Coordinates of C-alpha atoms and ligand atoms in Angstrom, one line a residue:
M1 CA 298.8 133.0 203.7
Q2 CA 296.1 134.2 201.3
E3 CA 298.6 136.8 200.2
L4 CA 301.2 134.5 199.9
T5 CA 299.0 132.5 197.2
V6 CA 298.3 135.6 195.6
L7 CA 301.9 136.9 195.1
N8 CA 302.9 133.1 194.0
N9 CA 300.4 133.0 191.4
L10 CA 301.3 136.6 190.1
K11 CA 305.0 135.4 189.8
G12 CA 303.8 132.1 187.8
E13 CA 301.7 134.5 185.5
L14 CA 304.4 137.3 185.2
N15 CA 307.2 134.5 184.4
S16 CA 304.8 133.0 182.0
T17 CA 305.6 136.1 179.4
G18 CA 309.1 136.7 180.8
C19 CA 311.5 136.2 183.9
G20 CA 312.1 139.9 183.7
F21 CA 308.4 140.8 182.9
C22 CA 307.5 143.9 185.5
L23 CA 303.9 145.6 185.0
A24 CA 305.9 148.8 187.1
K25 CA 307.6 149.3 183.9
W26 CA 304.1 150.2 182.0
T27 CA 302.0 151.3 185.0
Q28 CA 304.1 153.3 187.3
V29 CA 306.0 156.6 186.6
T30 CA 307.6 159.5 188.3
I31 CA 308.3 162.5 185.8
H32 CA 311.2 164.9 187.3
L33 CA 310.0 168.0 185.3
Q34 CA 312.6 170.1 186.7
M35 CA 315.2 167.9 185.3
G36 CA 313.6 166.6 182.1
E37 CA 313.9 163.0 183.2
T38 CA 311.5 160.2 183.9
H39 CA 311.6 156.7 184.9
S40 CA 309.1 154.2 186.0
C41 CA 309.8 152.8 189.5
H42 CA 312.1 154.5 191.7
H43 CA 315.0 151.8 191.6
P44 CA 316.5 152.3 188.0
K45 CA 318.0 156.0 187.7
T46 CA 316.0 158.4 185.6
H47 CA 316.6 159.1 181.8
K48 CA 316.5 162.2 179.8
V49 CA 313.1 162.6 177.7
P50 CA 314.0 163.6 174.5
L51 CA 312.7 166.8 173.3
A52 CA 311.8 165.8 169.9
E53 CA 310.3 162.8 171.2
L54 CA 308.0 165.0 173.4
T55 CA 307.3 167.4 170.3
R56 CA 306.1 164.6 168.5
N57 CA 303.9 163.0 171.3
P58 CA 303.6 164.5 174.8
S59 CA 303.2 160.7 175.9
A60 CA 307.1 160.7 175.7
L61 CA 306.8 161.9 179.3
H62 CA 306.2 158.3 180.3
N63 CA 306.5 156.6 177.0
T64 CA 309.9 157.1 176.0
R65 CA 311.6 155.5 173.5
Y66 CA 314.3 154.0 175.7
K67 CA 311.5 152.9 178.3
K68 CA 310.1 150.9 175.3
Q69 CA 312.9 149.3 174.5
L70 CA 313.1 147.9 178.1
R71 CA 309.7 146.9 177.9
R72 CA 310.5 145.1 174.6
E73 CA 313.1 143.3 176.4
M74 CA 310.9 141.9 179.1
L75 CA 308.6 140.7 176.8
E76 CA 311.3 139.0 174.8
G77 CA 312.4 137.2 178.3
K78 CA 315.1 139.4 179.1
R79 CA 316.1 141.3 182.3
P80 CA 316.9 144.7 181.6
E81 CA 320.1 145.7 183.2
E82 CA 318.8 148.9 184.9
C83 CA 316.6 146.5 187.1
E84 CA 319.5 144.8 188.8
Y85 CA 317.6 145.8 192.2
C86 CA 315.1 143.0 191.4
W87 CA 317.3 140.5 189.9
N88 CA 319.6 140.7 192.8
V89 CA 317.0 139.9 195.4
E90 CA 315.8 137.0 193.0
D91 CA 319.2 135.6 192.3
S92 CA 320.2 135.6 195.9
S93 CA 316.8 134.5 198.0
D94 CA 313.5 133.0 197.4
L95 CA 312.0 136.2 198.4
F96 CA 309.6 138.2 195.9
S97 CA 311.3 141.3 194.7
D98 CA 309.5 144.4 193.7
R99 CA 309.0 143.3 190.2
I100 CA 306.2 140.9 192.1
Y101 CA 304.9 143.3 194.5
K102 CA 304.9 146.5 192.2
S103 CA 303.2 144.3 189.7
N104 CA 300.4 143.4 192.4
E105 CA 299.9 147.0 192.9
L106 CA 297.7 147.1 189.9
G107 CA 295.2 144.7 191.5
Q108 CA 295.3 147.1 195.3
N109 CA 292.4 149.2 195.8
H110 CA 294.3 152.8 195.6
T111 CA 291.6 155.1 197.5
Ligands
SF4_201 S1 311.9 144.8 187.5 FE1 312.3 145.8 189.5 S2 313.3 147.6 189.2 FE2 312.6 146.7 187.3 S3 310.8 148.4 187.2 FE3 309.9 146.0 188.0 S4 310.1 146.9 190.3 FE4 311.4 148.4 189.1

């Protein structure tokens, strides 16, 4: 019950920034070095890390221009297309999507 309240409050806070705002786009990353690709959470497909971006700044392993554009969309109240897994859950039920669960992982104790 307490967990439900926490998730409901978090959902409200996320939505106050934008209906597609998800912290995982900032806080989570999987880097596929063997393919030169990256993504944040596991739902969207991976995308290439451009070598030019990497040469200029190694943080491009996570912060590609592509990903930054999607973050901007989230901050502007849009729902990036590549996150359709979550939009499908949110549009077809009252269940919490991974947008809420993964954003909540920031507040979890990872030991
Ligand atoms: S909105 Fe959903 S698919 Fe997109 S980054 Fe967040 S958890 Fe992943």
